[in-house]
Coordinates of C-alpha atoms (C1' of nucleotides) and ligand atoms in Angstrom, one line a residue:
Chain A
X1 CA -12.7 -4.2 30.0
X2 CA -9.8 -4.0 27.6
X3 CA -12.2 -2.8 24.5
X4 CA -10.2 -3.7 21.4
X5 CA -13.1 -2.6 19.6
X6 CA -12.9 -3.6 15.8
X7 CA -13.4 -0.8 13.8
X8 CA -14.0 -0.7 10.5
X9 CA -11.2 0.7 8.5
X10 CA -12.6 2.6 5.2
X11 CA -10.7 1.1 2.0
X12 CA -9.6 4.6 1.1
X13 CA -7.9 4.6 4.7
X14 CA -6.4 1.1 4.0
X15 CA -4.6 2.3 1.1
X16 CA -2.7 5.4 2.6
X17 CA -2.0 3.2 5.9
X18 CA 0.1 1.5 2.9
X19 CA 1.6 4.8 1.8
X20 CA 2.3 6.1 5.9
X21 CA 4.2 2.4 6.1
X22 CA 6.7 3.1 3.3
X23 CA 7.4 6.9 4.5
X24 CA 7.8 5.3 7.6
X25 CA 10.6 3.0 6.2
X26 CA 12.3 5.5 5.2
X27 CA 12.3 8.0 8.3
X28 CA 13.6 4.7 9.9
X29 CA 16.4 4.5 7.7
X30 CA 17.5 7.9 8.1
X31 CA 18.0 7.5 11.4
X32 CA 14.7 9.5 12.9
X33 CA 13.1 8.1 16.1
X34 CA 10.0 10.5 15.9
X35 CA 7.8 12.3 13.6
X36 CA 4.4 14.6 13.9
X37 CA 1.4 13.9 11.8
X38 CA 2.3 17.2 10.0
X39 CA 6.2 15.9 9.0
X40 CA 4.1 12.8 8.0
X41 CA 1.4 14.2 5.7
X42 CA 3.6 16.2 4.2
X43 CA 5.9 13.2 3.2
X44 CA 2.9 11.2 2.1
X45 CA 1.2 13.8 0.5
X46 CA -2.0 14.3 2.7
X47 CA -3.9 16.7 5.3
X48 CA -2.3 16.6 8.5
X49 CA -5.7 16.0 10.0
X50 CA -7.1 13.4 7.7
X51 CA -3.6 11.4 8.7
X52 CA -4.4 12.2 12.4
X53 CA -8.1 10.4 11.8
X54 CA -6.6 7.6 9.6
X55 CA -4.5 6.3 12.6
X56 CA -6.9 7.2 15.1
X57 CA -8.3 3.9 13.5
X58 CA -6.1 2.1 14.8
X59 CA -6.3 3.7 18.5
X60 CA -4.4 6.1 20.1
X61 CA -0.5 5.2 18.9
X62 CA 0.9 8.8 19.4
X63 CA 2.2 10.8 22.0
X64 CA 0.2 13.9 22.6
X65 CA 2.8 17.3 22.4
X66 CA 5.4 15.0 21.0
X67 CA 3.9 12.9 18.1
X68 CA 4.7 9.2 16.9
X69 CA 7.3 6.8 17.4
X70 CA 8.7 6.4 14.3
X71 CA 9.6 2.6 15.0
X72 CA 6.7 1.9 17.1
X73 CA 4.2 3.6 14.4
X74 CA 6.0 1.4 11.8
X75 CA 4.9 -1.8 14.2
X76 CA 1.5 -1.4 14.6
X77 CA 1.2 -0.3 10.9
X78 CA 2.7 -3.8 9.6
X79 CA 0.5 -5.4 11.9
X80 CA -2.7 -4.2 11.1
X81 CA -2.1 -4.0 7.4
X82 CA -1.4 -7.9 7.3
X83 CA 1.1 -8.9 9.4
X84 CA 4.8 -9.3 9.0
X85 CA 4.8 -12.9 7.4
X86 CA 5.4 -13.4 3.9
X87 CA 2.7 -13.5 1.6
X88 CA 2.8 -15.6 -1.1
X89 CA 1.8 -14.3 -4.6
X90 CA 1.6 -16.1 -8.0
X91 CA 1.9 -14.1 -11.0
X92 CA 0.3 -15.1 -14.4
X93 CA 1.5 -13.9 -17.9
X94 CA 5.3 -13.2 -17.6
X95 CA 5.2 -10.9 -20.8
X96 CA 6.7 -7.7 -20.6
X97 CA 4.4 -6.3 -17.8
X98 CA 4.7 -9.2 -15.7
X99 CA 8.9 -9.5 -16.2
X100 CA 8.9 -6.4 -14.8
X101 CA 7.0 -7.2 -11.7
X102 CA 8.7 -10.4 -11.3
X103 CA 11.7 -8.9 -11.5
X104 CA 11.2 -5.7 -8.7
X105 CA 13.0 -5.9 -5.4
X106 CA 10.4 -3.4 -4.2
X107 CA 7.9 -6.4 -3.5
X108 CA 9.7 -8.9 -1.6
X109 CA 11.2 -5.8 0.7
X110 CA 7.1 -5.4 2.2
X111 CA 6.4 -9.6 2.7
X112 CA 5.3 -10.1 -0.8
X113 CA 7.0 -12.8 -1.9
X114 CA 6.7 -14.2 -5.9
X115 CA 6.3 -18.1 -5.2
X116 CA 5.2 -19.1 -8.9
X117 CA 5.4 -18.1 -12.2
X118 CA 3.2 -19.0 -15.3
X119 CA 2.9 -18.5 -18.5
X120 CA 1.5 -20.5 -21.3
X121 CA 4.1 -19.4 -23.9
X122 CA 6.5 -22.4 -24.3
X123 CA 9.4 -19.9 -25.1
X124 CA 9.0 -18.5 -21.8
X125 CA 8.4 -21.2 -19.9
X126 CA 11.4 -22.9 -18.4
X127 CA 13.0 -19.6 -18.5
X128 CA 14.1 -17.7 -15.1
X129 CA 12.5 -14.5 -14.5
X130 CA 13.9 -12.6 -11.1
X131 CA 15.6 -16.2 -9.8
X132 CA 12.6 -18.0 -10.1
X133 CA 12.0 -20.4 -13.0
X134 CA 8.9 -19.9 -15.5
X135 CA 6.1 -22.7 -15.0
X136 CA 3.6 -24.1 -18.0
X137 CA 0.2 -22.3 -17.5
X138 CA -1.1 -26.0 -16.8
X139 CA 0.7 -26.1 -13.3
X140 CA -1.3 -23.2 -12.1
X141 CA -3.6 -25.0 -9.7
X142 CA -0.5 -27.5 -8.5
X143 CA 1.6 -24.5 -8.1
X144 CA -1.4 -22.6 -5.6
X145 CA -1.8 -25.5 -4.0
X146 CA 1.7 -26.3 -3.4
X147 CA 3.1 -22.8 -2.1
X148 CA -0.7 -22.0 -0.4
X149 CA -0.4 -18.5 -2.4
X150 CA -3.5 -16.3 -1.4
X151 CA -2.7 -13.8 -4.2
X152 CA -2.9 -13.8 -8.1
X153 CA -1.5 -11.3 -10.2
X154 CA -3.1 -11.2 -13.5
X155 CA -0.3 -9.7 -16.6
X156 CA -2.1 -12.3 -19.1
X157 CA -3.8 -10.4 -22.5
X158 CA -7.4 -9.3 -21.5
X159 CA -9.1 -12.0 -23.6
X160 CA -7.5 -14.7 -21.3
X161 CA -8.2 -13.0 -18.0
X162 CA -11.2 -14.2 -17.2
X163 CA -10.2 -17.8 -17.6
X164 CA -7.3 -17.1 -15.3
X165 CA -8.9 -15.7 -12.9
X166 CA -11.6 -18.4 -12.5
X167 CA -9.0 -20.9 -12.2
X168 CA -7.1 -19.1 -9.5
X169 CA -10.1 -18.8 -7.4
X170 CA -11.0 -22.6 -8.1
X171 CA -7.3 -23.0 -6.9
X172 CA -8.1 -21.1 -3.5
X173 CA -6.9 -17.8 -4.0
X174 CA -9.0 -15.2 -2.8
X175 CA -7.2 -12.1 -3.7
X176 CA -6.5 -11.0 -7.3
X177 CA -4.7 -7.8 -8.9
X178 CA -5.8 -7.3 -12.5
X179 CA -3.6 -5.8 -15.0
X180 CA -5.7 -6.9 -17.7
X181 CA -8.0 -4.5 -19.2
X182 CA -10.9 -6.1 -18.4
X183 CA -14.0 -6.2 -15.3
X184 CA -13.8 -9.8 -13.9
X185 CA -16.2 -11.5 -12.3
X186 CA -15.4 -12.9 -9.2
X187 CA -17.9 -14.9 -6.5
X188 CA -18.3 -13.1 -2.9
X189 CA -15.8 -13.7 -0.8
X190 CA -12.8 -13.2 -3.7
X191 CA -11.7 -9.6 -3.6
X192 CA -10.2 -7.7 -6.8
X193 CA -8.3 -5.0 -7.9
X194 CA -7.7 -3.5 -11.1
X195 CA -4.9 -1.5 -12.3
X196 CA -5.3 0.3 -15.5
X197 CA -2.7 2.7 -17.2
X198 CA -5.0 3.3 -20.2
X199 CA -7.7 5.0 -18.2
X200 CA -4.8 6.8 -15.9
X201 CA -3.9 8.5 -19.5
X202 CA -7.3 8.8 -20.5
X203 CA -8.2 10.6 -17.6
X204 CA -5.0 12.7 -17.8
X205 CA -6.0 13.4 -21.6
X206 CA -9.4 15.1 -20.3
X207 CA -7.7 17.1 -17.6
X208 CA -5.2 18.7 -20.3
X209 CA -8.2 19.2 -22.4
X210 CA -10.4 20.6 -19.5
X211 CA -7.4 23.1 -18.8
X212 CA -7.1 24.4 -22.4
X213 CA -10.6 24.7 -22.8
X214 CA -11.0 26.1 -26.4
X215 CA -12.5 22.8 -27.2
X216 CA -16.3 23.1 -27.9
X217 CA -16.9 20.0 -25.9
X218 CA -15.0 21.6 -23.0
X219 CA -17.5 24.9 -22.8
X220 CA -20.3 22.8 -23.1
X221 CA -19.3 21.0 -19.6
X222 CA -18.2 24.5 -18.0
X223 CA -20.2 26.0 -15.5
X224 CA -21.9 29.1 -17.3
X225 CA -20.7 28.2 -20.6
X226 CA -23.2 27.9 -23.4
X227 CA -22.7 25.3 -26.3
X228 CA -21.4 27.5 -29.2
X229 CA -22.3 25.0 -32.3
X230 CA -24.8 22.9 -32.8
Chain B
X1 CA -34.3 25.0 -25.1
X2 CA -31.2 24.2 -24.8
X3 CA -30.5 24.7 -21.4
X4 CA -26.6 24.6 -20.8
X5 CA -26.8 23.2 -17.2
X6 CA -23.6 24.1 -15.7
X7 CA -22.7 20.2 -15.3
X8 CA -19.2 19.5 -13.9
X9 CA -17.8 16.3 -14.6
X10 CA -16.8 14.2 -11.4
X11 CA -13.1 12.6 -11.6
X12 CA -14.7 9.2 -10.7
X13 CA -16.9 9.4 -13.6
X14 CA -14.2 10.5 -16.1
X15 CA -12.1 7.5 -15.3
X16 CA -15.4 5.0 -15.7
X17 CA -15.9 6.8 -19.1
X18 CA -12.6 5.7 -20.6
X19 CA -14.0 2.7 -19.5
X20 CA -17.1 2.8 -21.2
X21 CA -15.0 3.9 -24.2
X22 CA -12.9 0.5 -24.4
X23 CA -15.6 -1.8 -23.7
X24 CA -17.6 0.1 -27.0
X25 CA -15.0 -0.6 -28.9
X26 CA -14.9 -4.4 -28.2
X27 CA -18.6 -4.3 -28.7
X28 CA -18.1 -2.3 -32.2
X29 CA -15.6 -5.0 -33.3
X30 CA -18.0 -7.8 -32.1
X31 CA -20.2 -5.8 -35.0
X32 CA -23.2 -4.5 -32.5
X33 CA -24.7 -1.7 -32.9
X34 CA -26.8 -0.9 -30.0
X35 CA -26.7 -1.5 -26.2
X36 CA -28.6 -0.9 -23.4
X37 CA -27.2 0.2 -20.0
X38 CA -27.5 -2.9 -18.5
X39 CA -25.1 -4.7 -20.5
X40 CA -22.8 -1.6 -21.1
X41 CA -22.7 -1.7 -17.3
X42 CA -22.2 -5.1 -17.2
X43 CA -19.5 -5.1 -19.3
X44 CA -17.7 -2.5 -17.5
X45 CA -18.4 -4.1 -13.9
X46 CA -20.5 -1.4 -12.8
X47 CA -24.2 -0.2 -11.5
X48 CA -26.5 0.4 -14.2
X49 CA -28.3 3.2 -12.8
X50 CA -24.8 4.8 -12.2
X51 CA -23.9 4.1 -15.7
X52 CA -26.5 6.0 -17.0
X53 CA -26.0 8.9 -14.8
X54 CA -22.5 8.9 -15.7
X55 CA -23.6 9.2 -19.1
X56 CA -26.3 11.8 -18.0
X57 CA -23.0 14.4 -17.7
X58 CA -22.6 14.3 -21.7
X59 CA -26.2 15.3 -22.1
X60 CA -29.1 13.0 -23.4
X61 CA -27.0 10.6 -26.1
X62 CA -29.2 7.4 -25.9
X63 CA -32.6 6.6 -27.4
X64 CA -35.5 5.8 -24.8
X65 CA -36.7 2.3 -25.3
X66 CA -33.7 1.1 -27.3
X67 CA -30.7 1.9 -25.7
X68 CA -27.2 3.1 -26.9
X69 CA -25.8 3.7 -30.6
X70 CA -22.4 2.2 -30.5
X71 CA -21.0 4.3 -32.8
X72 CA -22.7 7.5 -31.8
X73 CA -21.9 6.9 -28.1
X74 CA -18.3 5.7 -28.8
X75 CA -17.8 8.9 -30.6
X76 CA -19.4 11.2 -28.0
X77 CA -17.1 9.6 -25.3
X78 CA -13.8 9.6 -27.6
X79 CA -14.6 13.6 -28.1
X80 CA -15.2 13.6 -24.2
X81 CA -12.3 12.6 -23.2
X82 CA -9.8 14.6 -24.6
X83 CA -10.7 14.3 -29.0
X84 CA -9.4 12.0 -31.3
X85 CA -6.3 14.0 -32.1
X86 CA -2.7 11.9 -31.0
X87 CA -1.3 13.1 -27.1
X88 CA 2.1 13.1 -27.4
X89 CA 4.0 12.0 -24.2
X90 CA 7.3 11.3 -22.8
X91 CA 8.4 8.8 -20.9
X92 CA 11.3 9.0 -18.0
X93 CA 13.2 6.2 -17.3
X94 CA 13.2 3.5 -19.2
X95 CA 14.3 0.2 -17.0
X96 CA 11.7 -2.9 -16.9
X97 CA 8.6 -1.0 -16.2
X98 CA 9.5 1.9 -18.7
X99 CA 10.2 -0.3 -21.5
X100 CA 7.2 -2.3 -20.9
X101 CA 5.2 0.9 -21.1
X102 CA 7.2 1.9 -24.1
X103 CA 6.5 -1.3 -25.8
X104 CA 2.9 -1.7 -25.1
X105 CA 0.7 -1.5 -28.2
X106 CA -2.8 -0.3 -26.4
X107 CA -1.7 3.2 -25.9
X108 CA -1.2 3.9 -29.3
X109 CA -4.2 2.7 -30.3
X110 CA -6.5 5.1 -27.9
X111 CA -4.2 8.0 -29.0
X112 CA -1.4 8.2 -26.8
X113 CA 2.2 8.2 -28.6
X114 CA 5.5 8.0 -26.8
X115 CA 7.5 11.1 -29.3
X116 CA 10.0 10.9 -26.4
X117 CA 12.2 8.1 -24.2
X118 CA 14.7 9.3 -21.8
X119 CA 17.0 7.9 -19.6
X120 CA 20.0 8.6 -17.9
X121 CA 22.4 5.4 -18.1
X122 CA 24.9 5.2 -20.8
X123 CA 23.9 1.6 -21.7
X124 CA 20.3 2.3 -22.3
X125 CA 20.5 5.6 -24.2
X126 CA 21.1 5.0 -27.9
X127 CA 18.7 1.8 -27.8
X128 CA 15.5 1.3 -29.2
X129 CA 12.5 0.6 -27.1
X130 CA 9.4 -0.3 -28.9
X131 CA 10.6 1.1 -32.0
X132 CA 11.9 4.6 -30.5
X133 CA 15.3 5.5 -29.6
X134 CA 16.4 6.1 -25.6
X135 CA 17.8 9.6 -25.6
X136 CA 20.0 10.8 -22.8
X137 CA 17.9 12.6 -19.7
X138 CA 20.1 15.7 -20.2
X139 CA 17.7 16.5 -23.7
X140 CA 14.3 16.2 -21.5
X141 CA 14.2 19.9 -22.1
X142 CA 14.9 19.8 -26.0
X143 CA 12.6 16.5 -26.4
X144 CA 9.3 18.4 -24.5
X145 CA 9.9 21.4 -26.4
X146 CA 10.4 19.9 -29.5
X147 CA 7.8 17.5 -29.2
X148 CA 4.9 19.6 -27.2
X149 CA 4.4 16.8 -25.3
X150 CA 1.7 17.5 -22.3
X151 CA 2.0 14.4 -20.6
X152 CA 4.9 12.7 -18.6
X153 CA 5.3 9.5 -17.5
X154 CA 7.9 8.9 -14.5
X155 CA 9.5 5.4 -14.3
X156 CA 12.6 6.5 -12.7
X157 CA 13.7 5.2 -9.3
X158 CA 12.1 7.2 -6.3
X159 CA 15.1 9.6 -5.6
X160 CA 15.3 11.5 -8.9
X161 CA 11.5 11.5 -9.2
X162 CA 10.9 14.8 -7.7
X163 CA 13.7 16.0 -9.7
X164 CA 12.9 14.7 -13.2
X165 CA 9.0 15.9 -12.3
X166 CA 10.1 19.7 -11.7
X167 CA 12.0 19.1 -14.8
X168 CA 9.2 18.1 -16.8
X169 CA 6.9 20.9 -15.4
X170 CA 9.3 23.9 -16.3
X171 CA 9.9 22.3 -19.7
X172 CA 6.1 23.0 -20.1
X173 CA 4.5 19.3 -19.3
X174 CA 0.8 19.5 -17.4
X175 CA -0.1 16.0 -16.4
X176 CA 1.9 13.7 -15.0
X177 CA 1.6 9.9 -14.6
X178 CA 3.8 8.7 -11.6
X179 CA 4.9 5.1 -11.2
X180 CA 7.5 5.8 -8.3
X181 CA 6.9 5.6 -5.0
X182 CA 7.0 9.1 -3.8
X183 CA 4.5 12.1 -3.1
X184 CA 5.2 14.2 -6.0
X185 CA 5.0 18.1 -5.3
X186 CA 3.6 20.3 -8.3
X187 CA 2.7 23.9 -8.7
X188 CA -1.1 24.8 -9.4
X189 CA -1.8 23.6 -12.8
X190 CA -0.5 20.8 -13.1
X191 CA -2.2 17.3 -12.5
X192 CA -0.7 14.3 -11.3
X193 CA -1.9 10.7 -11.1
X194 CA 0.2 8.4 -9.3
X195 CA 0.2 4.3 -9.8
X196 CA 1.4 2.3 -6.3
X197 CA 1.7 -1.0 -7.1
X198 CA 2.9 -1.9 -3.7
X199 CA 0.2 -0.1 -1.9
X200 CA -2.3 -2.2 -4.1
X201 CA -0.9 -5.6 -3.0
X202 CA -0.5 -3.9 0.4
X203 CA -4.3 -3.3 0.5
X204 CA -5.1 -7.0 -0.9
X205 CA -2.8 -8.5 2.1
X206 CA -4.8 -6.4 4.6
X207 CA -7.9 -7.7 3.2
X208 CA -7.1 -10.9 3.0
X209 CA -5.8 -10.7 6.6
X210 CA -9.4 -9.3 7.4
X211 CA -11.1 -12.2 6.3
X212 CA -8.8 -14.6 8.0
X213 CA -7.9 -13.4 11.1
X214 CA -11.8 -12.5 12.1
X215 CA -13.3 -15.1 10.1
X216 CA -15.3 -16.5 12.9
X217 CA -16.7 -12.8 13.8
X218 CA -17.0 -11.1 10.5
X219 CA -18.8 -14.5 9.2
X220 CA -22.0 -12.9 10.3
X221 CA -21.2 -9.4 8.8
X222 CA -20.6 -10.4 5.7
X223 CA -23.3 -9.8 2.9
X224 CA -23.9 -13.4 2.1
X225 CA -24.4 -14.7 5.3
X226 CA -27.2 -12.7 6.9
X227 CA -28.4 -15.5 8.9
X228 CA -29.0 -14.3 12.5
X229 CA -27.3 -16.1 15.3
X230 CA -28.4 -19.5 16.3
Chain C
dA1 C1' -53.6 6.7 -34.7
dA2 C1' -53.3 5.1 -30.1
dC3 C1' -51.7 1.7 -26.8
dC4 C1' -47.9 -1.1 -24.7
dG5 C1' -43.6 -2.4 -23.4
dC6 C1' -39.0 -1.0 -22.8
dT7 C1' -34.8 1.6 -21.5
dT8 C1' -33.2 6.0 -20.8
dG9 C1' -32.6 10.2 -17.6
dT10 C1' -33.4 12.3 -13.4
dG11 C1' -34.6 13.4 -8.3
dA12 C1' -33.9 12.6 -4.1
dA13 C1' -32.0 9.4 0.0
dC14 C1' -28.5 7.5 1.7
dG15 C1' -23.6 6.6 3.0
dC16 C1' -18.6 7.6 2.7
dC17 C1' -14.7 10.4 3.0
dT18 C1' -12.7 15.0 3.4
dG19 C1' -11.4 19.4 5.8
dA20 C1' -11.4 21.9 9.8
dA21 C1' -12.1 23.6 14.3
dC22 C1' -11.3 22.1 19.4
dA23 C1' -10.7 20.1 23.3
dA24 C1' -7.9 16.7 26.0
dA25 C1' -3.1 15.3 27.6
dG26 C1' 1.9 15.1 27.8
dT27 C1' 6.0 17.4 28.0
dC28 C1' 9.6 20.7 28.1
dG29 C1' 11.4 24.6 31.0
dC30 C1' 11.8 27.0 35.0
Chain D
dG1 C1' 6.4 21.2 41.3
dC2 C1' 3.8 24.1 38.3
dG3 C1' 3.1 26.6 34.1
dA4 C1' 2.9 26.8 29.0
dC5 C1' 3.6 25.1 24.7
dT6 C1' 3.1 21.5 21.5
dT7 C1' 0.6 17.9 19.3
dT8 C1' -3.0 14.7 19.4
dG9 C1' -7.4 12.3 19.1
dT10 C1' -12.3 13.9 18.1
dT11 C1' -16.1 15.6 17.2
dC12 C1' -18.8 18.2 13.6
dA13 C1' -20.1 19.9 9.2
dG14 C1' -19.9 20.1 4.5
dG15 C1' -19.1 18.1 -0.2
dC16 C1' -18.7 14.0 -2.7
dG17 C1' -20.5 9.9 -4.5
dT18 C1' -23.5 6.1 -5.0
dT19 C1' -28.1 3.8 -5.2
dC20 C1' -32.6 3.5 -5.2
dA21 C1' -36.7 4.3 -7.6
dC22 C1' -40.1 6.1 -10.5
dA23 C1' -41.8 9.6 -14.5
dA24 C1' -40.7 10.8 -19.1
dG25 C1' -40.5 9.5 -24.1
dC26 C1' -39.6 6.3 -28.1
dG27 C1' -40.4 2.1 -30.6
dG28 C1' -43.4 -1.3 -32.3
dT29 C1' -47.6 -3.3 -32.7
dT30 C1' -52.5 -3.6 -33.5
Ligands
NAD1 N1 3.1 -3.3 -20.8 C1 2.0 -2.6 -20.7 O1 2.6 -1.7 -20.2 C2 1.0 -2.4 -20.3 C3 -0.1 -1.4 -20.0 C4 -1.4 -1.5 -19.6 C5 -2.1 -2.8 -19.7 N2 -1.3 -4.0 -20.1 C6 -2.1 -4.9 -19.7 O2 -1.5 -6.1 -18.9 C7 -1.6 -7.2 -19.8 C8 -0.1 -7.7 -20.2 O3 0.4 -6.7 -20.8 P1 1.9 -7.7 -21.4 O4 2.5 -5.9 -22.4 O5 2.7 -7.9 -21.0 O6 1.4 -8.4 -22.6 P2 2.1 -9.5 -23.3 O7 1.9 -10.0 -24.2 O8 4.0 -9.3 -23.2 O9 2.7 -10.7 -22.2 C9 1.3 -11.2 -21.8 C10 2.0 -12.5 -21.5 O10 0.6 -13.7 -21.4 C11 1.4 -15.2 -21.6 N3 0.3 -15.7 -21.7 C12 -1.1 -15.4 -22.3 N4 -2.1 -16.6 -22.5 C13 -1.8 -17.0 -21.2 C14 -2.7 -17.9 -20.4 N5 -4.0 -18.3 -21.0 N6 -2.2 -18.3 -19.3 C15 -0.8 -17.7 -18.7 N7 0.1 -16.6 -19.7 C16 -0.7 -16.5 -20.9 C17 2.0 -14.5 -22.5 O11 2.7 -15.8 -23.4 C18 2.7 -13.5 -22.6 O12 3.9 -14.2 -22.1 C19 -2.6 -7.1 -21.1 O13 -3.6 -7.5 -20.4 C20 -2.5 -5.7 -21.5 O14 -3.6 -5.1 -21.9 C21 0.2 -3.8 -19.8
NAD2 N1 9.3 -2.4 -12.1 C1 8.4 -2.5 -11.3 O1 7.1 -3.8 -10.8 C2 7.8 -1.6 -10.3 C3 6.6 -1.8 -9.2 C4 5.8 -0.8 -8.4 C5 6.9 0.1 -8.6 N2 8.2 0.7 -9.4 C6 8.5 2.0 -9.8 O2 8.4 2.0 -11.4 C7 10.3 2.8 -10.8 C8 10.4 2.4 -12.1 O3 10.7 0.8 -11.8 P1 12.2 -0.2 -12.4 O4 11.7 -1.2 -11.9 O5 11.8 0.2 -13.8 O6 13.2 0.3 -12.4 P2 14.7 0.0 -13.4 O7 16.0 0.3 -12.6 O8 14.8 -1.2 -13.9 O9 14.2 1.5 -14.2 C9 14.7 3.1 -13.7 C10 15.4 3.8 -14.7 O10 15.6 4.7 -14.6 C11 16.7 5.3 -15.0 N3 17.0 6.5 -14.3 C12 17.6 6.5 -13.2 N4 17.7 8.0 -13.0 C13 17.3 8.5 -13.9 C14 17.2 10.1 -13.8 N5 17.5 11.2 -13.5 N6 16.4 10.5 -15.5 C15 16.2 9.6 -16.2 N7 16.5 8.4 -16.1 C16 17.1 7.6 -14.9 C17 17.5 4.3 -14.7 O11 18.3 4.1 -15.7 C18 16.5 3.3 -15.1 O12 16.8 2.5 -16.7 C19 10.4 2.7 -9.4 O13 10.5 4.2 -8.9 C20 9.9 1.5 -8.9 O14 9.9 1.9 -7.5 C21 8.3 -0.6 -10.4

DNA sequence: AACCGCTTGTGAACGCCTGAACAAAGTCGC
DNA sequence: GCGACTTTGTTCAGGCGTTCACAAGCGGTT
């Protein structure tokens, strides 16, 4: 009867849903009560048709001829994207990047709470970052067990990232966000997402060079150009 | 004959090429002189066949029966991904995240050099971060013009990101890496890449919930549980 | 010199995602 | 109450990226 058909949501769509949710939060703060797909898509930087398709995975949640209820859609998206309950996260490697993350208010407002900060440097252990004490790396398993954290964030040097990852997984963490420039190996059932800032810059550099079009290499890659030298 | 086929490199491939380049650097440090696609793919966390296809966009650059020359492939990738020349970058918004980026050694070693740090906070202006002085935000245009920077990194609060972006573009920057949680609008010919950490966490939360919430149902659908229903 | 094993390079099929056009449906105005 | 307009939800086609599988080519060996 009530066919709550569990449609599979593509991961690319899930990422965009998170963006829509943030835009909706801004609209709600602005006092808006409804939005059209066009307006929402514009604010999110995507195609209106694509946005409607994304939302259609959640079943009909708009009103034809009017648009979407800001409050209603926000609630629905929050529900789909992992509930409104606070998700405990542990952060390993409280260096420059780790400190910035731990101190960032934007995560807590979206339900992500750092419940454990860990580092191996004795000079860092014991200090407070973002109102939380930094624990020694040896207590990783204990912290995960005590807090029930299911998300782990790795901001350690690359050399130890795999080891830290293994320990997180063994302790029960099943979702990992990795900032270290290495490909982590994890058993099935564990999800890893990688943020690689060097790669982002490198892609920009490539696009830059491709635009310039003067370099020989680019000429070889262009549609109808022949390699001039060599 | 030298048939210069019209090959365009997909952006997804470019991103992976950057990863291969980093892995090759590590192999070179380890004294290796050649690698197979399988080994390289394993270290990069991708499919071997996909890796070979990625490299095939650059034309034949391996030796059949042997593998790839570490030094040779490294040189070729460096060339394709934007040359070896140092690329000047400006960084706007020297807060927690911006400071971490400015202080990071991993960028300089890959040819990215921060030549200008800018902030609007009088308390930050004049200080040194990563060996560079922080300039007042008003000097953005002057700094870009003087340094010839073509890449801009935005780590300001979201409210001012679009304004900063507009000024960067007007000053001649054509590649932008944006950490602020807003969709930037830029004219054609300017490339923007966005790093959205909140979205990454939200996707992990979704995968987490998907695992937990429908565990009994999904268990049968997961790859490692291919047994039919008993 | 010819054979053999190994690895690359590539062609083709498959699946996923994106972009656009169209029909359904609800509301506002009269 | 009814018509017309607006906006959603869906369907369809196209492109892109990924994966598999196999032929081609090179080095080493006899
Ligand atoms: N800072 C950046 O802008 C930036 C950019 C791109 C990538 N990254 C990557 O992010 C990671 C962190 O960068 P960072 O600049 O913050 O480095 P960092 O050296 O400032 O911080 C690393 C921290 O990890 C801690 N650590 C080392 N081994 C550990 C262990 N076994 N267990 C727990 N903690 C341990 C160190 O004590 C240190 O505090 C690195 O892998 C780096 O390559 C950083
Ligand atoms: N820190 C994190 O972990 C994190 C995570 C996700 C996203 N972000 C995003 O990255 C951005 C920066 O985050 P942060 O934590 O470093 O914030 P921050 O407040 O520590 O730093 C922002 C800096 O930008 C400067 N600034 C403000 N207006 C400016 C202007 N017009 N011109 C130049 N500089 C200006 C401020 O003086 C400040 O130094 C924000 O948009 C934030 O949402 C940060």
